[in-house]
Coordinates of N, CA, C and O in Angstrom, one line a residue:
M986 N 0.5 -1.3 0.0 CA -0.3 -0.1 0.1 C 1.1 1.4 0.1 O 0.4 2.1 -0.7
A987 N 1.8 1.5 0.5 CA 3.0 2.4 1.0 C 3.0 2.7 -0.4 O 3.9 3.8 -0.6
R988 N 3.8 1.8 -1.0 CA 4.8 1.8 -2.3 C 4.1 2.4 -3.1 O 4.2 3.0 -4.4
V989 N 2.5 1.9 -3.5 CA 1.8 2.3 -4.4 C 1.2 4.1 -4.1 O 1.5 4.7 -5.3
R990 N 1.1 4.6 -3.0 CA 1.3 5.8 -2.7 C 2.4 6.2 -3.1 O 2.3 7.7 -3.6
K991 N 3.8 6.2 -2.9 CA 4.6 6.8 -3.3 C 5.1 6.6 -4.4 O 5.3 8.0 -5.3
N992 N 4.4 5.8 -5.4 CA 4.3 5.7 -6.8 C 3.4 6.7 -7.4 O 3.7 7.7 -8.3
K993 N 2.4 7.3 -6.9 CA 1.2 7.7 -7.3 C 1.9 9.1 -6.8 O 1.5 10.5 -7.9
D994 N 2.5 9.3 -5.7 CA 3.4 11.0 -5.7 C 4.4 11.3 -6.6 O 4.2 12.4 -6.3
L995 N 5.0 10.5 -6.9 CA 6.3 10.2 -7.6 C 5.3 11.0 -9.0 O 5.7 12.0 -9.6
E996 N 4.6 10.2 -9.5 CA 4.1 10.5 -11.0 C 3.8 11.7 -10.5 O 3.3 12.3 -11.8
R997 N 2.3 12.2 -9.9 CA 1.8 13.6 -9.6 C 3.4 14.3 -9.5 O 2.8 15.8 -10.0
W998 N 4.3 14.4 -8.9 CA 5.5 15.4 -8.7 C 6.1 15.4 -10.2 O 6.3 16.7 -10.8
N999 N 6.1 14.5 -10.8 CA 6.8 14.3 -12.4 C 5.8 15.3 -13.2 O 6.2 16.1 -14.2
D1000 N 4.3 14.9 -12.8 CA 3.5 16.1 -13.8 C 3.5 17.4 -13.4 O 3.2 17.8 -14.9
H1001 N 3.5 17.7 -12.4 CA 3.6 19.0 -11.9 C 4.9 19.5 -12.3 O 4.9 20.8 -13.0
C1002 N 6.2 19.2 -12.5 CA 7.4 19.6 -12.9 C 6.9 19.7 -14.3 O 7.6 21.0 -14.8
K1003 N 6.6 19.0 -15.0 CA 6.3 19.2 -16.7 C 5.8 20.1 -16.8 O 6.0 21.1 -18.1
K1004 N 4.6 20.5 -16.0 CA 3.7 21.2 -16.4 C 4.3 22.9 -16.5 O 4.3 23.7 -17.1
I1005 N 5.5 23.0 -15.5 CA 6.1 24.0 -15.1 C 6.8 24.1 -15.9 O 7.4 25.6 -16.7
S1006 N 7.3 23.2 -16.2 CA 8.6 23.2 -17.7 C 7.7 23.6 -19.0 O 8.5 24.6 -19.6
E1007 N 6.9 23.0 -18.7 CA 6.2 23.5 -20.2 C 5.4 24.9 -20.4 O 5.5 25.8 -21.3
A1008 N 5.2 26.0 -19.3 CA 4.6 26.8 -19.3 C 5.7 27.8 -19.5 O 5.6 28.8 -19.9
T1009 N 7.0 27.5 -18.8 CA 8.0 28.4 -19.2 C 8.8 28.1 -19.8 O 9.7 29.0 -20.2
G1010 N 8.9 27.0 -20.6 CA 10.1 26.4 -21.7 C 10.1 27.3 -23.2 O 10.7 27.5 -24.0
G1011 N 8.6 27.7 -23.1 CA 8.4 28.4 -24.4 C 8.6 29.5 -24.7 O 8.5 30.4 -25.7
I1012 N 8.9 30.3 -23.3 CA 8.8 31.8 -23.4 C 10.9 31.9 -24.2 O 11.4 31.8 -23.6
P1013 N 10.5 33.3 -24.9 CA 11.6 33.5 -25.5 C 12.5 34.1 -24.6 O 12.3 34.9 -23.6
K1014 N 13.9 33.6 -24.6 CA 15.2 34.2 -23.7 C 15.5 35.3 -24.0 O 16.1 36.2 -23.5
G1015 N 15.5 35.6 -25.6 CA 16.1 37.0 -25.7 C 17.3 37.0 -26.1 O 18.0 36.0 -25.5
T1016 N 18.3 38.2 -26.7 CA 19.4 38.4 -26.2 C 19.9 38.8 -25.1 O 19.3 38.7 -24.1
D1017 N 21.2 38.4 -24.7 CA 21.6 38.9 -23.6 C 21.5 40.4 -23.4 O 21.2 40.5 -21.8
D1018 N 21.5 41.4 -23.9 CA 20.9 42.8 -23.5 C 19.7 42.4 -23.3 O 19.2 43.1 -22.1
E1019 N 18.6 41.8 -24.2 CA 17.3 41.9 -23.2 C 17.3 40.9 -22.0 O 16.2 41.4 -21.1
K1020 N 17.9 39.8 -21.9 CA 17.9 39.1 -20.5 C 18.4 39.8 -19.5 O 17.8 40.0 -18.5
E1021 N 19.3 41.0 -19.5 CA 19.9 42.0 -18.6 C 18.8 42.5 -18.4 O 18.5 42.8 -17.1
R1022 N 18.1 43.2 -19.3 CA 16.9 44.2 -18.8 C 15.6 43.6 -17.6 O 15.3 44.3 -17.1
R1023 N 15.2 42.2 -18.6 CA 14.3 41.6 -18.0 C 14.8 41.1 -16.4 O 13.9 41.5 -15.6
K1024 N 15.8 40.8 -16.4 CA 16.6 40.5 -14.9 C 16.2 41.7 -14.0 O 15.7 41.8 -12.8
Q1025 N 16.7 42.7 -14.6 CA 17.0 44.2 -13.5 C 15.5 44.6 -13.7 O 15.0 45.1 -12.1
R1026 N 14.6 44.4 -14.5 CA 13.2 44.8 -14.2 C 12.5 43.7 -12.9 O 11.6 44.0 -12.2
A1027 N 13.1 43.1 -13.2 CA 12.2 41.7 -12.1 C 12.9 42.0 -11.0 O 11.9 41.9 -9.9
R1028 N 13.7 42.6 -11.2 CA 14.8 42.7 -9.5 C 13.8 44.2 -8.4 O 13.3 44.0 -7.5
D1029 N 13.4 44.7 -9.8 CA 12.9 46.4 -9.3 C 11.2 46.2 -8.9 O 11.0 46.7 -7.9
D1030 N 10.4 45.2 -9.9 CA 9.0 45.3 -10.4 C 8.6 43.8 -9.6 O 8.4 43.0 -10.7
Y1031 N 7.7 43.7 -8.5 CA 7.5 42.0 -8.4 C 6.4 42.2 -8.9 O 6.4 40.8 -9.3
A1032 N 5.4 42.8 -9.5 CA 4.2 42.4 -10.5 C 4.9 41.8 -11.5 O 4.3 41.0 -12.4
Y1033 N 6.0 42.6 -12.4 CA 6.3 41.9 -13.3 C 7.4 40.7 -13.3 O 7.2 39.8 -14.0
F1034 N 7.8 40.6 -12.0 CA 8.4 39.2 -11.8 C 7.3 38.2 -11.9 O 7.8 37.1 -12.1
V1035 N 6.7 38.3 -11.2 CA 5.2 37.3 -10.8 C 4.9 36.9 -12.3 O 4.5 36.0 -12.8
Q1036 N 4.4 38.1 -13.2 CA 3.6 37.6 -14.5 C 4.9 37.2 -15.1 O 4.5 36.2 -16.2
T1037 N 6.0 37.4 -15.6 CA 7.0 37.1 -16.4 C 7.3 35.4 -16.0 O 7.5 34.7 -17.1
Y1038 N 7.6 35.6 -15.0 CA 8.2 34.4 -14.5 C 7.2 32.8 -14.2 O 7.9 32.0 -13.8
F1039 N 6.3 33.4 -13.8 CA 5.3 32.5 -13.2 C 3.4 32.6 -13.6 O 2.6 32.4 -13.6
P1040 N 4.0 32.2 -15.4 CA 2.4 32.2 -16.0 C 1.4 31.4 -16.0 O 0.2 31.7 -15.8
H1041 N 2.0 30.3 -15.2 CA 1.2 29.1 -14.7 C 0.4 29.2 -13.6 O -0.5 28.8 -13.0
L1042 N 0.8 30.5 -12.6 CA 0.3 30.8 -11.5 C -0.3 31.6 -11.2 O -1.2 32.0 -10.6
A1043 N 0.0 33.1 -11.9 CA -0.4 34.0 -12.5 C -1.3 34.6 -13.2 O -1.4 35.0 -14.5
T1044 N -2.8 33.9 -12.8 CA -3.8 34.2 -13.5 C -4.2 35.3 -13.3 O -5.5 35.7 -14.4
S1045 N -4.0 36.2 -13.0 CA -4.7 37.6 -12.8 C -3.2 38.5 -12.3 O -2.5 38.0 -11.9
K1046 N -3.5 40.1 -12.3 CA -2.8 41.0 -11.9 C -2.4 41.0 -10.3 O -3.4 40.3 -9.7
C1047 N -1.4 41.2 -10.0 CA -1.1 41.1 -8.4 C -1.9 42.3 -8.2 O -2.2 43.1 -8.4
G1048 N -2.6 41.8 -6.6 CA -3.2 42.9 -5.4 C -2.4 43.6 -5.4 O -1.1 43.5 -4.8
K1049 N -3.0 44.7 -4.8 CA -2.2 46.4 -4.2 C -1.4 45.8 -2.8 O -0.4 45.7 -2.4
F1050 N -2.5 44.8 -2.0 CA -2.0 43.9 -1.0 C -0.5 42.8 -0.9 O 0.3 42.9 -0.3
Q1051 N -0.9 42.1 -2.3 CA 0.5 41.3 -2.0 C 1.7 42.2 -2.7 O 2.8 41.8 -2.2
L1052 N 1.6 43.0 -3.7 CA 2.7 44.0 -3.9 C 3.2 44.6 -2.6 O 4.4 44.9 -2.4
D1053 N 2.2 45.0 -2.0 CA 2.7 45.9 -0.6 C 3.0 44.4 0.7 O 4.6 44.9 1.1
A1054 N 3.1 43.6 0.4 CA 3.5 42.8 1.0 C 5.0 42.3 0.9 O 5.8 42.4 1.4
A1055 N 5.4 42.0 -0.5 CA 6.2 41.8 -1.3 C 7.1 43.3 -0.6 O 8.5 42.6 -0.7
K1056 N 7.2 44.1 -1.1 CA 8.0 45.3 -1.0 C 8.0 45.5 0.4 O 9.2 45.3 0.9
H1057 N 7.4 45.1 1.2 CA 7.7 45.3 2.8 C 8.6 44.2 3.1 O 9.6 44.6 4.1
I1058 N 8.6 43.1 2.8 CA 9.3 42.1 3.3 C 10.6 42.3 3.1 O 11.9 42.1 3.3
R1059 N 10.7 42.4 1.4 CA 12.3 43.2 0.7 C 12.7 44.0 1.7 O 14.2 44.4 2.1
E1060 N 12.1 45.4 1.9 CA 12.7 46.8 2.5 C 13.3 46.6 4.2 O 13.7 47.1 4.6
N1061 N 12.6 45.3 4.7 CA 12.9 45.1 6.2 C 13.2 44.0 6.1 O 12.5 42.7 6.6
S1062 N 14.5 43.5 6.3 CA 15.6 42.5 6.3 C 15.4 41.7 7.6 O 15.0 40.6 7.3
R1063 N 14.7 42.2 8.7 CA 14.3 41.8 9.8 C 12.6 41.3 10.1 O 12.2 41.6 11.4
A1064 N 12.1 41.7 9.3 CA 10.6 41.7 9.3 C 10.0 40.6 10.0 O 10.3 39.1 9.7
R1065 N 8.9 40.4 11.0 CA 8.2 39.5 11.0 C 6.9 39.9 10.8 O 6.3 40.5 11.3
C1066 N 6.4 39.0 10.1 CA 5.3 39.2 9.7 C 4.1 37.7 9.6 O 4.3 37.0 9.7
V1067 N 2.8 38.6 9.8 CA 1.5 37.3 9.7 C 1.0 37.9 8.7 O 0.4 39.1 8.7
F1068 N 0.4 37.5 7.5 CA -0.3 37.8 6.6 C -1.6 37.3 6.6 O -1.2 35.6 6.3
E1069 N -2.5 37.8 6.9 CA -4.1 36.8 6.8 C -4.6 37.6 5.4 O -5.2 38.7 5.4
W1070 N -4.8 36.8 4.6 CA -5.6 37.2 3.3 C -6.4 36.2 3.4 O -6.5 35.4 3.5
A1071 N -7.9 36.7 2.5 CA -9.1 35.9 2.3 C -8.6 34.8 1.6 O -7.7 34.6 0.7
R1072 N -9.3 33.6 1.8 CA -9.3 32.5 0.6 C -9.3 32.8 -0.5 O -10.2 33.7 -0.9
G1073 N -8.3 32.3 -1.2 CA -8.4 32.4 -2.9 C -7.4 33.6 -3.6 O -7.1 33.8 -4.5
H1074 N -6.8 34.4 -2.5 CA -6.0 35.5 -2.8 C -4.5 35.0 -2.6 O -3.7 36.1 -2.6
A1075 N -4.5 33.5 -3.3 CA -2.8 33.0 -3.0 C -1.8 33.5 -2.0 O -0.7 33.9 -2.8
K1076 N -2.2 33.4 -0.9 CA -1.2 33.2 0.1 C 0.0 32.6 0.1 O 1.0 32.5 -0.2
S1077 N -0.2 31.0 -0.3 CA 0.6 30.1 -0.7 C 1.3 30.4 -1.5 O 2.8 30.4 -1.5
S1078 N 0.8 31.0 -2.8 CA 1.9 31.1 -4.1 C 2.4 32.2 -3.7 O 3.7 32.2 -4.2
H1079 N 2.2 33.6 -3.0 CA 3.1 34.8 -3.1 C 4.1 34.8 -1.8 O 5.4 35.0 -1.9
I1080 N 3.2 34.1 -0.5 CA 4.4 33.9 0.6 C 5.5 33.0 0.5 O 6.5 33.2 1.0
S1081 N 4.9 32.1 0.3 CA 6.1 30.9 0.3 C 6.6 30.1 -0.9 O 7.6 29.8 -0.6
L1082 N 6.2 30.9 -1.7 CA 7.0 30.7 -2.9 C 7.5 31.8 -4.4 O 8.9 32.0 -4.2
M1083 N 6.6 32.4 -4.4 CA 7.0 33.7 -5.3 C 8.2 34.8 -4.8 O 9.0 35.4 -5.0
I1084 N 7.1 35.0 -3.6 CA 8.2 36.4 -2.7 C 9.7 35.7 -2.4 O 10.7 36.5 -2.4
P1085 N 9.7 34.5 -1.9 CA 11.1 34.2 -1.5 C 11.9 33.6 -2.8 O 13.0 34.3 -2.7
L1086 N 11.3 33.5 -3.6 CA 12.4 33.3 -5.3 C 12.9 34.6 -5.9 O 13.9 35.1 -6.2
W1087 N 11.4 35.8 -5.4 CA 12.0 37.1 -5.8 C 13.1 37.9 -4.8 O 14.0 38.6 -5.3
L1088 N 13.1 37.5 -3.6 CA 14.2 38.1 -2.6 C 15.5 37.6 -2.6 O 16.6 37.8 -2.8
R1089 N 15.2 36.0 -3.3 CA 16.5 35.2 -3.8 C 17.3 36.0 -5.0 O 18.7 35.9 -5.2
I1090 N 16.9 36.8 -5.8 CA 17.3 37.1 -7.2 C 17.9 38.7 -6.8 O 18.3 39.5 -7.7
Q1091 N 17.6 39.3 -5.6 CA 18.0 40.6 -5.7 C 19.4 40.9 -5.6 O 20.1 40.1 -4.7
K1092 N 19.8 42.0 -5.8 CA 21.7 42.4 -5.8 C 21.9 43.0 -4.2 O 21.0 43.4 -3.7
D1093 N 23.0 42.4 -4.2 CA 23.5 42.8 -2.8 C 22.2 42.6 -1.9 O 22.3 43.0 -0.8
R1094 N 21.7 41.4 -1.7 CA 21.1 40.8 -1.0 C 21.9 40.2 0.4 O 23.0 40.0 0.1
E1095 N 21.4 40.6 1.5 CA 21.9 40.0 2.9 C 21.6 38.4 2.8 O 20.6 38.0 2.2
P1096 N 22.3 37.8 3.4 CA 21.8 36.1 3.6 C 20.4 35.8 3.8 O 19.9 36.6 5.3
M1097 N 19.5 35.0 3.5 CA 18.1 35.1 3.9 C 17.9 33.8 4.4 O 18.0 32.7 4.1
V1098 N 17.3 34.4 5.5 CA 16.5 33.2 6.4 C 15.0 33.6 6.8 O 14.5 34.6 6.9
M1099 N 14.2 32.0 6.4 CA 12.5 32.4 6.6 C 12.2 31.6 7.1 O 12.5 30.2 7.0
V1100 N 11.3 32.1 7.9 CA 10.8 30.5 8.6 C 9.3 30.9 8.1 O 8.6 31.5 8.0
L1101 N 8.6 29.9 7.6 CA 7.2 29.3 6.8 C 6.6 28.5 7.7 O 7.2 27.7 7.9
V1102 N 5.7 29.0 8.2 CA 4.6 28.1 9.2 C 3.3 27.5 8.3 O 2.9 28.2 7.7
S1103 N 3.3 26.1 8.5 CA 2.4 25.7 7.7 C 1.4 24.9 8.8 O 1.9 24.3 9.9
K1104 N -0.1 24.5 8.4 CA -0.8 24.3 9.7 C -0.5 22.4 10.0 O -1.0 22.0 11.0
N1105 N -0.1 22.1 8.9 CA 0.1 20.3 9.4 C 1.8 20.1 8.7 O 2.0 20.6 7.4
N1106 N 2.4 18.9 8.8 CA 3.4 18.3 8.0 C 3.1 18.0 6.5 O 3.7 18.2 5.4
K1107 N 1.8 17.8 6.3 CA 1.4 17.3 4.8 C 1.7 18.8 4.1 O 2.0 19.0 2.9
S1108 N 0.8 19.5 4.5 CA 0.8 20.9 3.8 C 2.1 21.7 3.7 O 2.6 21.9 3.0
A1109 N 3.0 21.7 5.0 CA 4.2 22.0 4.5 C 5.4 21.3 3.5 O 5.8 21.8 2.8
K1110 N 5.2 20.2 3.4 CA 5.9 19.5 2.7 C 5.1 19.7 1.1 O 5.8 20.0 0.2
R1111 N 4.1 20.2 0.6 CA 3.3 20.4 -0.2 C 4.0 21.9 -0.5 O 4.4 22.2 -1.7
L1112 N 4.1 22.7 0.4 CA 4.6 23.7 -0.1 C 5.9 23.7 -0.3 O 6.5 24.7 -1.5
L1113 N 6.7 23.0 0.5 CA 8.3 23.0 0.1 C 8.1 22.6 -1.0 O 9.4 22.9 -2.1
G1114 N 7.4 21.4 -1.6 CA 7.5 20.7 -3.3 C 7.1 21.7 -3.8 O 8.0 21.7 -5.0
D1115 N 6.2 22.5 -4.1 CA 6.1 23.5 -5.2 C 7.6 24.7 -5.1 O 7.8 24.9 -6.2
L1116 N 8.1 25.0 -4.1 CA 8.8 25.7 -4.0 C 10.2 25.0 -5.1 O 11.1 25.4 -5.8
Q1117 N 10.4 23.4 -4.3 CA 11.6 22.6 -5.0 C 10.7 22.7 -6.6 O 11.9 23.2 -7.7
A1118 N 9.8 22.5 -7.0 CA 9.6 22.5 -8.4 C 9.8 23.4 -9.2 O 10.3 23.4 -10.2
E1119 N 9.5 24.5 -8.5 CA 9.9 26.0 -9.4 C 11.1 25.9 -9.8 O 11.8 26.1 -10.9
L1120 N 12.2 26.0 -8.7 CA 13.7 25.8 -8.6 C 13.9 24.6 -9.8 O 15.3 24.7 -10.2
E1121 N 13.8 23.8 -9.6 CA 14.2 22.2 -10.8 C 13.7 22.4 -12.4 O 13.8 21.8 -13.2
S1122 N 12.1 23.3 -12.6 CA 11.6 23.3 -14.0 C 11.4 24.5 -14.4 O 10.9 24.3 -15.2
N1123 N 11.3 25.6 -13.5 CA 11.2 27.0 -14.1 C 11.9 27.3 -15.0 O 13.2 27.8 -14.8
D1124 N 11.7 26.8 -16.7 CA 13.2 27.3 -17.5 C 13.5 28.6 -17.5 O 14.5 29.2 -17.7
L1125 N 12.3 29.5 -17.6 CA 13.2 30.9 -17.8 C 13.8 31.2 -16.3 O 14.9 32.1 -16.6
Y1126 N 13.4 30.9 -15.3 CA 14.2 31.3 -13.9 C 15.5 31.0 -14.1 O 16.1 31.7 -14.0
I1127 N 15.6 29.9 -14.4 CA 17.0 28.9 -14.5 C 17.4 29.6 -15.6 O 18.6 30.1 -15.3
A1128 N 17.3 29.7 -16.9 CA 17.9 30.7 -17.6 C 18.5 31.8 -17.3 O 19.7 32.2 -17.7
D1129 N 17.7 32.4 -16.4 CA 17.9 33.9 -16.2 C 18.6 34.0 -14.5 O 19.8 34.8 -14.6
F1130 N 18.4 33.2 -14.1 CA 19.3 33.3 -12.5 C 20.4 32.1 -12.3 O 20.9 31.9 -11.2
G1131 N 20.2 31.0 -13.2 CA 21.4 30.1 -13.1 C 20.5 29.0 -12.2 O 19.3 29.3 -11.7
E1132 N 20.9 27.5 -12.2 CA 20.2 26.1 -12.1 C 20.7 26.5 -10.2 O 21.8 26.8 -9.9
Q1133 N 19.3 26.3 -9.4 CA 19.7 26.2 -8.1 C 18.8 25.2 -7.2 O 18.6 25.3 -6.2
K1134 N 19.1 24.3 -8.0 CA 18.3 23.0 -7.7 C 19.4 22.3 -6.4 O 20.7 22.4 -6.4
G1135 N 18.7 22.4 -5.2 CA 19.7 21.4 -4.0 C 18.8 20.0 -4.1 O 18.0 19.5 -4.9
E1136 N 19.8 19.5 -3.3 CA 19.3 17.6 -3.3 C 18.1 17.6 -1.8 O 18.4 19.1 -0.7
G1137 N 17.5 16.8 -1.6 CA 16.4 17.0 -0.4 C 15.1 16.2 -0.6 O 15.2 15.8 -2.0
K1138 N 14.3 16.1 0.2 CA 13.2 15.3 -0.2 C 11.8 16.3 -0.4 O 12.0 17.4 0.0

């Protein structure tokens, strides 16, 4: 029974990574100059970063509250935050995935330590799995900022 569950989990994981790769693999990378302009704009403009690197997640434009959260976290290196957004406002996507990846690409950034809390072990694994899947499979992010895949569960 456990082996069947593990195989299904692996199959879902591979499908998830494939969808990310397909969504980001066809995005034109451009010339070196275009790439540098895109990277700089992505560092400066969180909304652009989300729309450009996460077309598979960004089904609508960022809300002001999402932009404010990203800016607050970037500008306050010792921030301790609790964000309460309504259901369906992409808390997990922004707070545990896109904002950490956006902070990672900042120039002259301090070493980053983030503590993300989830309601249980299963949810935590899913959120960390989403982050790992992006680092392994997001073709445009990898093309612009280099491979950042690590080993782990």
